[in-house]
PDB file of C-alpha atoms in Angstrom:
ATOM      1  CA  MET A   1      10.015 -21.792   5.408  1.00 35.00           C
ATOM      2  CA  ALA A   2      13.117 -19.662   4.464  1.00 37.00           C
ATOM      3  CA  ILE A   3      13.982 -17.430   1.657  1.00 36.00           C
ATOM      4  CA  ALA A   4      17.300 -16.298   0.334  1.00 38.00           C
ATOM      5  CA  ASN A   5      16.645 -12.605  -0.090  1.00 44.00           C
ATOM      6  CA  THR A   6      14.114 -10.060  -1.362  1.00 56.00           C
ATOM      7  CA  GLN A   7      15.429  -9.922  -4.868  1.00 65.00           C
ATOM      8  CA  LEU A   8      12.938 -12.168  -6.722  1.00 78.00           C
ATOM      9  CA  SER A   9      14.689 -14.800  -8.809  1.00 74.00           C
ATOM     10  CA  SER A  10      11.709 -15.237 -10.963  1.00 85.00           C
ATOM     11  CA  ALA A  11       8.507 -13.469 -11.655  1.00 93.00           C
ATOM     12  CA  VAL A  12       5.391 -14.435  -9.780  1.00 95.00           C
ATOM     13  CA  HIS A  13       1.654 -14.079  -9.992  1.00 95.00           C
ATOM     14  CA  LEU A  14       0.343 -11.799  -7.192  1.00 97.00           C
ATOM     15  CA  THR A  15      -3.228 -12.435  -6.557  1.00 95.00           C
ATOM     16  CA  GLN A  16      -3.517  -9.956  -3.645  1.00 97.00           C
ATOM     17  CA  TYR A  17      -4.025  -6.996  -5.976  1.00 98.00           C
ATOM     18  CA  ALA A  18      -6.962  -5.639  -7.862  1.00 98.00           C
ATOM     19  CA  ALA A  19      -7.667  -2.545  -9.922  1.00 98.00           C
ATOM     20  CA  LEU A  20     -10.538  -0.068 -10.232  1.00 98.00           C
ATOM     21  CA  ASP A  21     -10.834   2.028 -13.339  1.00 98.00           C
ATOM     22  CA  ILE A  22     -12.376   5.460 -13.041  1.00 98.00           C
ATOM     23  CA  LYS A  23     -13.205   6.997 -16.368  1.00 97.00           C
ATOM     24  CA  GLY A  24     -15.170   9.987 -17.593  1.00 97.00           C
ATOM     25  CA  ALA A  25     -15.151  13.695 -18.153  1.00 98.00           C
ATOM     26  CA  ASP A  26     -15.512  14.401 -14.339  1.00 98.00           C
ATOM     27  CA  ALA A  27     -13.221  11.492 -13.213  1.00 97.00           C
ATOM     28  CA  GLU A  28     -10.548  13.837 -11.788  1.00 97.00           C
ATOM     29  CA  THR A  29     -12.983  16.162 -10.092  1.00 97.00           C
ATOM     30  CA  PHE A  30     -14.759  13.193  -8.649  1.00 97.00           C
ATOM     31  CA  LEU A  31     -11.726  11.616  -7.221  1.00 98.00           C
ATOM     32  CA  GLN A  32     -10.350  14.921  -5.918  1.00 97.00           C
ATOM     33  CA  GLY A  33     -13.283  15.087  -3.505  1.00 97.00           C
ATOM     34  CA  GLN A  34     -12.812  11.451  -2.393  1.00 97.00           C
ATOM     35  CA  THR A  35      -9.193  10.650  -1.998  1.00 98.00           C
ATOM     36  CA  SER A  36      -6.249  11.897   0.122  1.00 98.00           C
ATOM     37  CA  ALA A  37      -4.042  12.430  -3.097  1.00 97.00           C
ATOM     38  CA  GLN A  38      -3.651  15.617  -5.006  1.00 98.00           C
ATOM     39  CA  VAL A  39      -5.163  13.868  -8.160  1.00 98.00           C
ATOM     40  CA  SER A  40      -3.482  16.269 -10.658  1.00 97.00           C
ATOM     41  CA  LEU A  41      -0.174  14.835  -9.580  1.00 98.00           C
ATOM     42  CA  ALA A  42      -1.151  11.528 -11.186  1.00 98.00           C
ATOM     43  CA  ASN A  43       0.314  12.546 -14.526  1.00 97.00           C
ATOM     44  CA  GLY A  44       0.991   9.335 -16.401  1.00 97.00           C
ATOM     45  CA  ILE A  45       4.405   8.991 -14.693  1.00 97.00           C
ATOM     46  CA  PHE A  46       3.975   9.555 -10.931  1.00 98.00           C
ATOM     47  CA  ALA A  47       1.518   7.203  -9.219  1.00 98.00           C
ATOM     48  CA  PRO A  48       0.828   8.699  -5.793  1.00 98.00           C
ATOM     49  CA  LEU A  49      -0.060   6.666  -2.879  1.00 98.00           C
ATOM     50  CA  THR A  50      -3.526   7.554  -1.645  1.00 98.00           C
ATOM     51  CA  CYS A  51      -6.363   6.495   0.594  1.00 98.00           C
ATOM     52  CA  PHE A  52     -10.161   6.700   0.922  1.00 98.00           C
ATOM     53  CA  CYS A  53     -11.723   7.482   4.287  1.00 98.00           C
ATOM     54  CA  THR A  54     -14.923   7.555   6.104  1.00 97.00           C
ATOM     55  CA  PRO A  55     -16.246  10.947   7.350  1.00 97.00           C
ATOM     56  CA  LYS A  56     -14.561  10.091  10.652  1.00 97.00           C
ATOM     57  CA  GLY A  57     -11.198   9.750   8.944  1.00 97.00           C
ATOM     58  CA  ARG A  58     -10.894   6.015   9.096  1.00 98.00           C
ATOM     59  CA  MET A  59      -9.406   4.286   6.156  1.00 98.00           C
ATOM     60  CA  LEU A  60     -11.672   2.381   3.877  1.00 98.00           C
ATOM     61  CA  ALA A  61      -8.803   1.477   1.447  1.00 98.00           C
ATOM     62  CA  ASN A  62      -5.354   2.578   0.400  1.00 98.00           C
ATOM     63  CA  GLY A  63      -3.613   2.142  -2.897  1.00 98.00           C
ATOM     64  CA  GLN A  64      -1.748   3.850  -5.804  1.00 98.00           C
ATOM     65  CA  LEU A  65      -3.437   6.018  -8.289  1.00 98.00           C
ATOM     66  CA  LEU A  66      -2.278   5.915 -11.914  1.00 98.00           C
ATOM     67  CA  ARG A  67      -3.455   8.123 -14.848  1.00 98.00           C
ATOM     68  CA  LEU A  68      -3.657   6.116 -17.970  1.00 97.00           C
ATOM     69  CA  GLY A  69      -5.382   8.783 -20.088  1.00 96.00           C
ATOM     70  CA  SER A  70      -6.784  12.319 -19.769  1.00 94.00           C
ATOM     71  CA  ASP A  71     -10.079  11.073 -18.316  1.00 96.00           C
ATOM     72  CA  HIS A  72      -8.869   7.541 -17.203  1.00 98.00           C
ATOM     73  CA  PHE A  73      -7.490   6.702 -13.750  1.00 98.00           C
ATOM     74  CA  ARG A  74      -6.631   3.346 -12.364  1.00 98.00           C
ATOM     75  CA  LEU A  75      -6.447   2.567  -8.679  1.00 98.00           C
ATOM     76  CA  VAL A  76      -4.427  -0.449  -7.566  1.00 98.00           C
ATOM     77  CA  LEU A  77      -5.470  -1.707  -4.102  1.00 98.00           C
ATOM     78  CA  ASN A  78      -5.926  -4.983  -2.175  1.00 98.00           C
ATOM     79  CA  ALA A  79      -8.275  -7.351  -3.837  1.00 98.00           C
ATOM     80  CA  SER A  80     -10.376  -7.899  -0.702  1.00 98.00           C
ATOM     81  CA  LEU A  81     -11.474  -4.229  -0.795  1.00 98.00           C
ATOM     82  CA  ALA A  82     -12.127  -3.731  -4.445  1.00 97.00           C
ATOM     83  CA  GLU A  83     -15.804  -4.456  -4.533  1.00 96.00           C
ATOM     84  CA  THR A  84     -16.748  -2.762  -1.297  1.00 97.00           C
ATOM     85  CA  LEU A  85     -14.799   0.433  -2.147  1.00 97.00           C
ATOM     86  CA  ALA A  86     -16.304   0.442  -5.685  1.00 97.00           C
ATOM     87  CA  ASN A  87     -19.832   0.187  -4.244  1.00 96.00           C
ATOM     88  CA  HIS A  88     -19.144   2.918  -1.740  1.00 96.00           C
ATOM     89  CA  LEU A  89     -17.793   5.312  -4.411  1.00 96.00           C
ATOM     90  CA  LYS A  90     -20.509   4.629  -6.901  1.00 95.00           C
ATOM     91  CA  LYS A  91     -22.968   6.382  -4.501  1.00 94.00           C
ATOM     92  CA  PHE A  92     -20.990   9.597  -5.107  1.00 94.00           C
ATOM     93  CA  ALA A  93     -19.939   9.037  -8.780  1.00 93.00           C
ATOM     94  CA  ALA A  94     -23.592   9.060  -9.654  1.00 92.00           C
ATOM     95  CA  PHE A  95     -23.493  12.779  -9.409  1.00 94.00           C
ATOM     96  CA  TYR A  96     -20.464  13.141 -11.898  1.00 95.00           C
ATOM     97  CA  LYS A  97     -19.741  12.153 -15.414  1.00 96.00           C
ATOM     98  CA  ALA A  98     -17.641   9.281 -14.017  1.00 96.00           C
ATOM     99  CA  GLU A  99     -17.939   5.547 -14.021  1.00 96.00           C
ATOM    100  CA  LEU A 100     -16.112   2.997 -11.807  1.00 96.00           C
ATOM    101  CA  THR A 101     -15.457  -0.562 -12.949  1.00 96.00           C
ATOM    102  CA  ARG A 102     -13.312  -3.304 -11.668  1.00 95.00           C
ATOM    103  CA  VAL A 103     -10.857  -4.602 -14.112  1.00 94.00           C
ATOM    104  CA  PRO A 104     -11.162  -8.426 -13.831  1.00 90.00           C
ATOM    105  CA  THR A 105      -8.986  -9.253 -16.833  1.00 90.00           C
ATOM    106  CA  LEU A 106      -5.701  -7.839 -15.421  1.00 95.00           C
ATOM    107  CA  THR A 107      -2.925 -10.213 -14.437  1.00 95.00           C
ATOM    108  CA  PHE A 108      -0.694  -8.927 -11.686  1.00 97.00           C
ATOM    109  CA  VAL A 109       2.993 -10.036 -11.714  1.00 97.00           C
ATOM    110  CA  GLY A 110       5.852  -9.161  -9.437  1.00 96.00           C
ATOM    111  CA  ALA A 111       9.487  -9.308 -10.800  1.00 95.00           C
ATOM    112  CA  SER A 112      13.066  -8.291 -10.054  1.00 94.00           C
ATOM    113  CA  GLN A 113      15.768  -9.995 -12.170  1.00 89.00           C
ATOM    114  CA  CYS A 114      13.583 -10.793 -15.019  1.00 91.00           C
ATOM    115  CA  ALA A 115      11.773  -7.423 -15.177  1.00 94.00           C
ATOM    116  CA  ASP A 116      13.430  -6.319 -18.437  1.00 94.00           C
ATOM    117  CA  ALA A 117      12.148  -9.268 -20.179  1.00 92.00           C
ATOM    118  CA  LEU A 118       8.548  -8.681 -19.049  1.00 94.00           C
ATOM    119  CA  ALA A 119       8.882  -5.042 -19.839  1.00 95.00           C
ATOM    120  CA  GLU A 120       9.847  -6.067 -23.449  1.00 94.00           C
ATOM    121  CA  GLN A 121       6.624  -8.115 -23.702  1.00 92.00           C
ATOM    122  CA  LEU A 122       4.678  -4.837 -22.846  1.00 94.00           C
ATOM    123  CA  ASN A 123       6.648  -2.749 -25.324  1.00 95.00           C
ATOM    124  CA  LEU A 124       7.742  -0.305 -22.608  1.00 95.00           C
ATOM    125  CA  THR A 125      10.826   0.966 -20.737  1.00 96.00           C
ATOM    126  CA  LEU A 126      11.077   0.101 -17.085  1.00 96.00           C
ATOM    127  CA  PRO A 127      10.453   3.162 -14.850  1.00 97.00           C
ATOM    128  CA  GLY A 128      13.457   3.828 -12.635  1.00 94.00           C
ATOM    129  CA  GLN A 129      12.067   5.721  -9.543  1.00 95.00           C
ATOM    130  CA  PRO A 130       9.700   4.296  -6.925  1.00 95.00           C
ATOM    131  CA  TYR A 131       6.010   5.148  -7.397  1.00 96.00           C
ATOM    132  CA  THR A 132       6.445   5.923 -11.007  1.00 98.00           C
ATOM    133  CA  HIS A 133       5.016   3.899 -13.929  1.00 98.00           C
ATOM    134  CA  ALA A 134       5.153   3.300 -17.603  1.00 98.00           C
ATOM    135  CA  THR A 135       2.180   2.058 -19.641  1.00 97.00           C
ATOM    136  CA  SER A 136       1.546   0.627 -23.168  1.00 96.00           C
ATOM    137  CA  ASP A 137      -1.648  -0.664 -24.743  1.00 94.00           C
ATOM    138  CA  LYS A 138      -0.455  -4.089 -23.471  1.00 95.00           C
ATOM    139  CA  GLY A 139      -0.064  -3.225 -19.811  1.00 96.00           C
ATOM    140  CA  THR A 140       1.697  -1.194 -17.085  1.00 98.00           C
ATOM    141  CA  ALA A 141       4.940  -1.525 -15.022  1.00 98.00           C
ATOM    142  CA  LEU A 142       4.933   0.152 -11.669  1.00 98.00           C
ATOM    143  CA  LYS A 143       8.198   0.653  -9.747  1.00 97.00           C
ATOM    144  CA  MET A 144       7.872  -0.262  -6.073  1.00 96.00           C
ATOM    145  CA  PRO A 145       9.926   0.849  -3.127  1.00 92.00           C
ATOM    146  CA  GLY A 146      12.639  -1.304  -1.529  1.00 85.00           C
ATOM    147  CA  SER A 147      14.972  -3.657  -3.344  1.00 83.00           C
ATOM    148  CA  PRO A 148      14.688  -3.262  -7.227  1.00 93.00           C
ATOM    149  CA  ARG A 149      11.203  -4.604  -8.159  1.00 96.00           C
ATOM    150  CA  TRP A 150       8.331  -3.880 -10.293  1.00 97.00           C
ATOM    151  CA  LEU A 151       4.661  -4.648 -10.280  1.00 98.00           C
ATOM    152  CA  PHE A 152       3.405  -5.520 -13.774  1.00 97.00           C
ATOM    153  CA  MET A 153      -0.244  -5.348 -14.881  1.00 97.00           C
ATOM    154  CA  PHE A 154      -0.846  -7.249 -18.050  1.00 96.00           C
ATOM    155  CA  GLU A 155      -4.006  -6.643 -19.937  1.00 93.00           C
ATOM    156  CA  GLU A 156      -3.803 -10.274 -21.016  1.00 87.00           C
ATOM    157  CA  ASP A 157      -2.097 -13.178 -19.455  1.00 82.00           C
ATOM    158  CA  PRO A 158       1.624 -13.158 -20.088  1.00 82.00           C
ATOM    159  CA  ALA A 159       2.662 -15.811 -22.414  1.00 68.00           C
ATOM    160  CA  THR A 160       5.948 -16.736 -20.777  1.00 71.00           C
ATOM    161  CA  SER A 161       7.558 -19.385 -18.641  1.00 77.00           C
ATOM    162  CA  LEU A 162       9.198 -16.655 -16.444  1.00 82.00           C
ATOM    163  CA  VAL A 163       6.045 -16.212 -14.317  1.00 91.00           C
ATOM    164  CA  SER A 164       5.359 -18.827 -11.601  1.00 92.00           C
ATOM    165  CA  ASN A 165       2.906 -19.396  -8.848  1.00 93.00           C
ATOM    166  CA  ASP A 166       5.625 -20.132  -6.204  1.00 94.00           C
ATOM    167  CA  GLU A 167       4.575 -19.350  -2.661  1.00 95.00           C
ATOM    168  CA  THR A 168       8.101 -18.634  -1.654  1.00 94.00           C
ATOM    169  CA  LEU A 169       8.225 -15.859  -4.319  1.00 95.00           C
ATOM    170  CA  ARG A 170       5.000 -14.381  -3.072  1.00 96.00           C
ATOM    171  CA  ASN A 171       6.492 -14.405   0.505  1.00 96.00           C
ATOM    172  CA  GLU A 172       9.581 -12.561  -0.878  1.00 95.00           C
ATOM    173  CA  TRP A 173       7.348  -9.902  -2.340  1.00 96.00           C
ATOM    174  CA  LEU A 174       5.376  -9.490   0.940  1.00 97.00           C
ATOM    175  CA  LEU A 175       8.775  -9.247   2.837  1.00 96.00           C
ATOM    176  CA  ALA A 176       9.891  -6.484   0.487  1.00 96.00           C
ATOM    177  CA  ASP A 177       6.737  -4.471   1.320  1.00 97.00           C
ATOM    178  CA  ILE A 178       7.286  -4.992   5.023  1.00 98.00           C
ATOM    179  CA  ARG A 179      10.920  -3.868   4.894  1.00 97.00           C
ATOM    180  CA  SER A 180       9.756  -0.835   2.957  1.00 97.00           C
ATOM    181  CA  GLY A 181       7.258  -0.023   5.669  1.00 98.00           C
ATOM    182  CA  LEU A 182       4.476  -0.156   3.218  1.00 98.00           C
ATOM    183  CA  ALA A 183       1.291  -1.636   4.575  1.00 98.00           C
ATOM    184  CA  TRP A 184      -1.778  -2.456   2.234  1.00 98.00           C
ATOM    185  CA  LEU A 185      -5.159  -2.372   4.092  1.00 98.00           C
ATOM    186  CA  THR A 186      -7.370  -5.511   3.752  1.00 98.00           C
ATOM    187  CA  ASP A 187     -10.984  -6.025   4.585  1.00 97.00           C
ATOM    188  CA  ALA A 188      -9.933  -7.388   7.996  1.00 97.00           C
ATOM    189  CA  GLN A 189      -9.067  -3.837   9.166  1.00 97.00           C
ATOM    190  CA  GLN A 190     -11.247  -1.632   7.035  1.00 97.00           C
ATOM    191  CA  ASP A 191     -12.718   1.386   8.780  1.00 96.00           C
ATOM    192  CA  HIS A 192     -10.151   0.883  11.649  1.00 96.00           C
ATOM    193  CA  PHE A 193      -7.130   3.139  11.214  1.00 98.00           C
ATOM    194  CA  LEU A 194      -6.463   6.732  10.606  1.00 98.00           C
ATOM    195  CA  PRO A 195      -4.099   7.103   7.621  1.00 98.00           C
ATOM    196  CA  GLN A 196      -1.355   8.338   9.895  1.00 98.00           C
ATOM    197  CA  MET A 197      -1.487   5.044  11.786  1.00 98.00           C
ATOM    198  CA  LEU A 198      -0.155   3.423   8.596  1.00 98.00           C
ATOM    199  CA  ASN A 199       2.479   6.094   8.325  1.00 98.00           C
ATOM    200  CA  TRP A 200       0.657   7.353   5.169  1.00 98.00           C
ATOM    201  CA  GLU A 201       1.856  10.950   5.490  1.00 97.00           C
ATOM    202  CA  ALA A 202       5.388   9.789   5.845  1.00 97.00           C
ATOM    203  CA  LEU A 203       4.928   7.940   2.546  1.00 97.00           C
ATOM    204  CA  ALA A 204       3.585  11.003   0.677  1.00 97.00           C
ATOM    205  CA  GLY A 205       0.190   9.384   0.659  1.00 98.00           C
ATOM    206  CA  ILE A 206      -1.717  12.515   2.018  1.00 98.00           C
ATOM    207  CA  SER A 207      -1.853  15.938   0.457  1.00 98.00           C
ATOM    208  CA  PHE A 208      -2.259  18.587   3.101  1.00 97.00           C
ATOM    209  CA  LYS A 209      -2.432  21.303   0.406  1.00 95.00           C
ATOM    210  CA  LYS A 210      -5.420  20.148  -1.418  1.00 93.00           C
ATOM    211  CA  GLY A 211      -9.101  21.073  -0.705  1.00 90.00           C
ATOM    212  CA  CYS A 212     -11.732  19.041   0.991  1.00 95.00           C
ATOM    213  CA  TYR A 213     -12.119  15.352   0.683  1.00 97.00           C
ATOM    214  CA  THR A 214     -14.224  12.840   2.814  1.00 97.00           C
ATOM    215  CA  GLY A 215     -12.520  12.554   6.158  1.00 97.00           C
ATOM    216  CA  GLN A 216     -10.098  15.518   5.523  1.00 97.00           C
ATOM    217  CA  GLU A 217     -10.997  17.411   8.571  1.00 97.00           C
ATOM    218  CA  VAL A 218     -10.221  14.607  10.880  1.00 97.00           C
ATOM    219  CA  VAL A 219      -7.001  13.591   9.125  1.00 97.00           C
ATOM    220  CA  ALA A 220      -5.789  17.282   9.105  1.00 96.00           C
ATOM    221  CA  ARG A 221      -6.732  17.776  12.775  1.00 95.00           C
ATOM    222  CA  ALA A 222      -4.900  14.576  13.870  1.00 94.00           C
ATOM    223  CA  HIS A 223      -1.837  15.890  11.919  1.00 94.00           C
ATOM    224  CA  PHE A 224      -1.786  19.427  13.133  1.00 94.00           C
ATOM    225  CA  ARG A 225      -2.676  18.776  16.707  1.00 92.00           C
ATOM    226  CA  GLY A 226      -0.252  15.797  17.036  1.00 86.00           C
ATOM    227  CA  GLN A 227      -3.102  13.440  18.060  1.00 80.00           C
ATOM    228  CA  VAL A 228      -1.758  10.261  16.466  1.00 93.00           C
ATOM    229  CA  LYS A 229      -0.993   7.894  19.257  1.00 95.00           C
ATOM    230  CA  LYS A 230      -0.565   4.792  17.215  1.00 97.00           C
ATOM    231  CA  ARG A 231       2.019   4.185  14.497  1.00 97.00           C
ATOM    232  CA  LEU A 232       3.132   1.473  11.976  1.00 98.00           C
ATOM    233  CA  VAL A 233       6.302  -0.337  13.131  1.00 98.00           C
ATOM    234  CA  HIS A 234       8.470  -3.015  11.599  1.00 98.00           C
ATOM    235  CA  ALA A 235       9.320  -5.851  13.929  1.00 98.00           C
ATOM    236  CA  SER A 236      10.395  -9.457  14.013  1.00 98.00           C
ATOM    237  CA  VAL A 237       9.799 -12.549  16.170  1.00 98.00           C
ATOM    238  CA  ASP A 238      11.358 -15.999  16.308  1.00 97.00           C
ATOM    239  CA  ALA A 239       8.397 -18.111  15.150  1.00 96.00           C
ATOM    240  CA  SER A 240       7.498 -20.903  12.632  1.00 95.00           C
ATOM    241  CA  THR A 241       3.971 -19.637  11.840  1.00 97.00           C
ATOM    242  CA  LEU A 242       2.711 -16.291  10.590  1.00 97.00           C
ATOM    243  CA  PRO A 243       0.454 -14.256  12.871  1.00 97.00           C
ATOM    244  CA  ASP A 244      -3.043 -13.534  11.702  1.00 97.00           C
ATOM    245  CA  ILE A 245      -4.019 -10.015  10.554  1.00 97.00           C
ATOM    246  CA  GLY A 246      -5.343  -8.217  13.587  1.00 97.00           C
ATOM    247  CA  GLU A 247      -3.595 -10.327  16.175  1.00 98.00           C
ATOM    248  CA  SER A 248      -2.649  -8.540  19.338  1.00 98.00           C
ATOM    249  CA  ILE A 249       0.800  -7.516  20.370  1.00 98.00           C
ATOM    250  CA  VAL A 250       1.001  -7.202  24.143  1.00 97.00           C
ATOM    251  CA  ASP A 251       3.195  -6.049  26.975  1.00 96.00           C
ATOM    252  CA  GLU A 252       4.487  -8.158  29.895  1.00 94.00           C
ATOM    253  CA  SER A 253       1.054  -8.088  31.655  1.00 95.00           C
ATOM    254  CA  GLY A 254      -0.907  -9.071  28.558  1.00 96.00           C
ATOM    255  CA  LYS A 255      -2.296  -5.704  27.794  1.00 96.00           C
ATOM    256  CA  SER A 256      -2.626  -5.123  24.128  1.00 97.00           C
ATOM    257  CA  LEU A 257      -0.426  -2.362  22.689  1.00 97.00           C
ATOM    258  CA  GLY A 258      -0.893  -3.072  18.972  1.00 97.00           C
ATOM    259  CA  GLU A 259      -2.143  -5.346  16.200  1.00 98.00           C
ATOM    260  CA  VAL A 260      -0.509  -7.062  13.173  1.00 98.00           C
ATOM    261  CA  VAL A 261      -1.191  -5.751   9.849  1.00 98.00           C
ATOM    262  CA  SER A 262       1.038  -7.850   7.524  1.00 98.00           C
ATOM    263  CA  SER A 263       3.672 -10.628   7.936  1.00 98.00           C
ATOM    264  CA  ALA A 264       6.241 -12.729   6.071  1.00 98.00           C
ATOM    265  CA  PHE A 265       9.070 -15.316   6.761  1.00 97.00           C
ATOM    266  CA  ASN A 266      12.742 -14.116   6.283  1.00 95.00           C
ATOM    267  CA  ASN A 267      15.785 -16.155   5.709  1.00 90.00           C
ATOM    268  CA  ASP A 268      16.777 -16.377   9.450  1.00 90.00           C
ATOM    269  CA  GLN A 269      13.803 -18.587  10.423  1.00 86.00           C
ATOM    270  CA  GLN A 270      12.006 -15.623  11.721  1.00 96.00           C
ATOM    271  CA  VAL A 271       8.783 -13.799  11.044  1.00 98.00           C
ATOM    272  CA  GLU A 272       8.936 -10.200  10.066  1.00 98.00           C
ATOM    273  CA  PHE A 273       5.764  -8.017  10.311  1.00 98.00           C
ATOM    274  CA  LEU A 274       4.257  -4.592  10.290  1.00 98.00           C
ATOM    275  CA  ALA A 275       1.948  -3.777  13.203  1.00 98.00           C
ATOM    276  CA  VAL A 276       0.183  -0.742  14.449  1.00 98.00           C
ATOM    277  CA  MET A 277       1.308  -0.020  17.839  1.00 98.00           C
ATOM    278  CA  ASN A 278       0.874   2.474  20.612  1.00 97.00           C
ATOM    279  CA  THR A 279       3.710   5.147  20.250  1.00 96.00           C
ATOM    280  CA  LYS A 280       4.723   4.608  23.857  1.00 95.00           C
ATOM    281  CA  VAL A 281       6.121   1.206  22.846  1.00 95.00           C
ATOM    282  CA  MET A 282       8.914   3.063  20.820  1.00 91.00           C
ATOM    283  CA  ASP A 283       9.103   6.120  23.104  1.00 91.00           C
ATOM    284  CA  GLU A 284       9.587   4.088  26.205  1.00 91.00           C
ATOM    285  CA  MET A 285      11.254   1.046  24.638  1.00 90.00           C
ATOM    286  CA  LEU A 286       8.671  -1.237  26.162  1.00 94.00           C
ATOM    287  CA  ALA A 287       9.135  -5.006  25.935  1.00 96.00           C
ATOM    288  CA  VAL A 288       6.298  -6.429  23.714  1.00 97.00           C
ATOM    289  CA  TYR A 289       5.242 -10.008  22.884  1.00 98.00           C
ATOM    290  CA  TRP A 290       3.277 -12.177  20.484  1.00 97.00           C
ATOM    291  CA  HIS A 291       2.071 -15.571  21.879  1.00 95.00           C
ATOM    292  CA  GLN A 292       4.582 -14.828  24.775  1.00 96.00           C
ATOM    293  CA  LEU A 293       7.358 -14.706  22.297  1.00 97.00           C
ATOM    294  CA  PRO A 294       9.540 -11.512  22.575  1.00 98.00           C
ATOM    295  CA  ILE A 295       9.442  -9.094  19.694  1.00 98.00           C
ATOM    296  CA  THR A 296      12.391  -7.186  18.225  1.00 97.00           C
ATOM    297  CA  LEU A 297      11.586  -3.708  16.776  1.00 97.00           C
ATOM    298  CA  HIS A 298      13.422  -2.472  13.674  1.00 96.00           C
ATOM    299  CA  ALA A 299      14.061   0.870  12.236  1.00 96.00           C
ATOM    300  CA  LEU A 300      11.929   1.949   9.230  1.00 97.00           C
ATOM    301  CA  PRO A 301      13.488   3.041   6.000  1.00 96.00           C
ATOM    302  CA  TYR A 302      11.989   6.496   6.285  1.00 97.00           C
ATOM    303  CA  PRO A 303      11.565   9.187   8.920  1.00 96.00           C
ATOM    304  CA  ILE A 304       8.122   9.505  10.605  1.00 95.00           C
ATOM    305  CA  GLU A 305       7.463  12.991   9.483  1.00 95.00           C
ATOM    306  CA  ARG A 306       5.316  14.573   6.849  1.00 96.00           C
ATOM    307  CA  LEU A 307       6.299  14.170   3.194  1.00 97.00           C
ATOM    308  CA  ASP A 308       4.234  16.146   0.813  1.00 97.00           C
ATOM    309  CA  PRO A 309       3.382  14.307  -2.482  1.00 97.00           C
ATOM    310  CA  GLU A 310       3.817  17.731  -4.213  1.00 97.00           C
ATOM    311  CA  GLN A 311       7.527  17.631  -3.232  1.00 96.00           C
ATOM    312  CA  VAL A 312       8.036  14.204  -4.495  1.00 96.00           C
ATOM    313  CA  ALA A 313       6.303  15.074  -7.813  1.00 96.00           C
ATOM    314  CA  ALA A 314       8.604  18.021  -8.127  1.00 95.00           C
ATOM    315  CA  GLN A 315      11.749  15.937  -7.745  1.00 93.00           C
ATOM    316  CA  LEU A 316      10.464  13.690 -10.526  1.00 90.00           C
ATOM    317  CA  ALA A 317       9.831  16.570 -12.915  1.00 76.00           C
TER     318      ALA A 317
END
């Protein structure tokens, strides 16, 4: 399977996403105590990356947080985690004037070249900066990182022939995420990684300036004491099949040094993937393999250093 590039030639249904709505007078206060984002930064334009953790700092889910109204937030995340995260958060939401519901009627569509036509259907102007969104009563357009592309959320099915169910186009979308160094947690690796292992602080997904939230102490200690020994890396391998999520990346002796998080085909008959690997792989330039096939490491499009979401929000103001 090969693709031409990561500029989608047509819009495509994306079934890997889901959304949770958090509504109520205490919605912001409730979220502030549960998520790594500075919730007030979600202002109807900026949609910060965020994550939810266990008390031990392990990620239960990651996603993007949108404000759709003064007391209405929407979290976009991987569909495999929506129900479990909702059930987890409802235990705490019971103490607030806040309600969590999954939004089953949303249709998620990814688009590049025909994005303007889809935005016209929603009566909105496409947002121009990554991690920003525009919303109307018909839906939302969210600008994603990497090559120009947008994630659309239609409140009703889009009545257009522009949207397909083509698997090659879905692969292109996944490849764009991989080349952007953006990993979406799934149920296969829930409660497994510290946020920094997915480079979340380098993507402005962690606010170190906010108050306490579940797992905050562990996440902060790992950051300030430099205790993160595993990191997300972008790599490729000459292969005709995709690795499974969680499959091991090993050294010459077969010792596991990492595991696959996501993968997609590229147009060079290769597989590109994101994997969480021991930092000594990069520091010592170790040879690593998947199914005895040599792996090539690639540079990420961002530095592995802290990027405060407050700084990103200020640049958008």
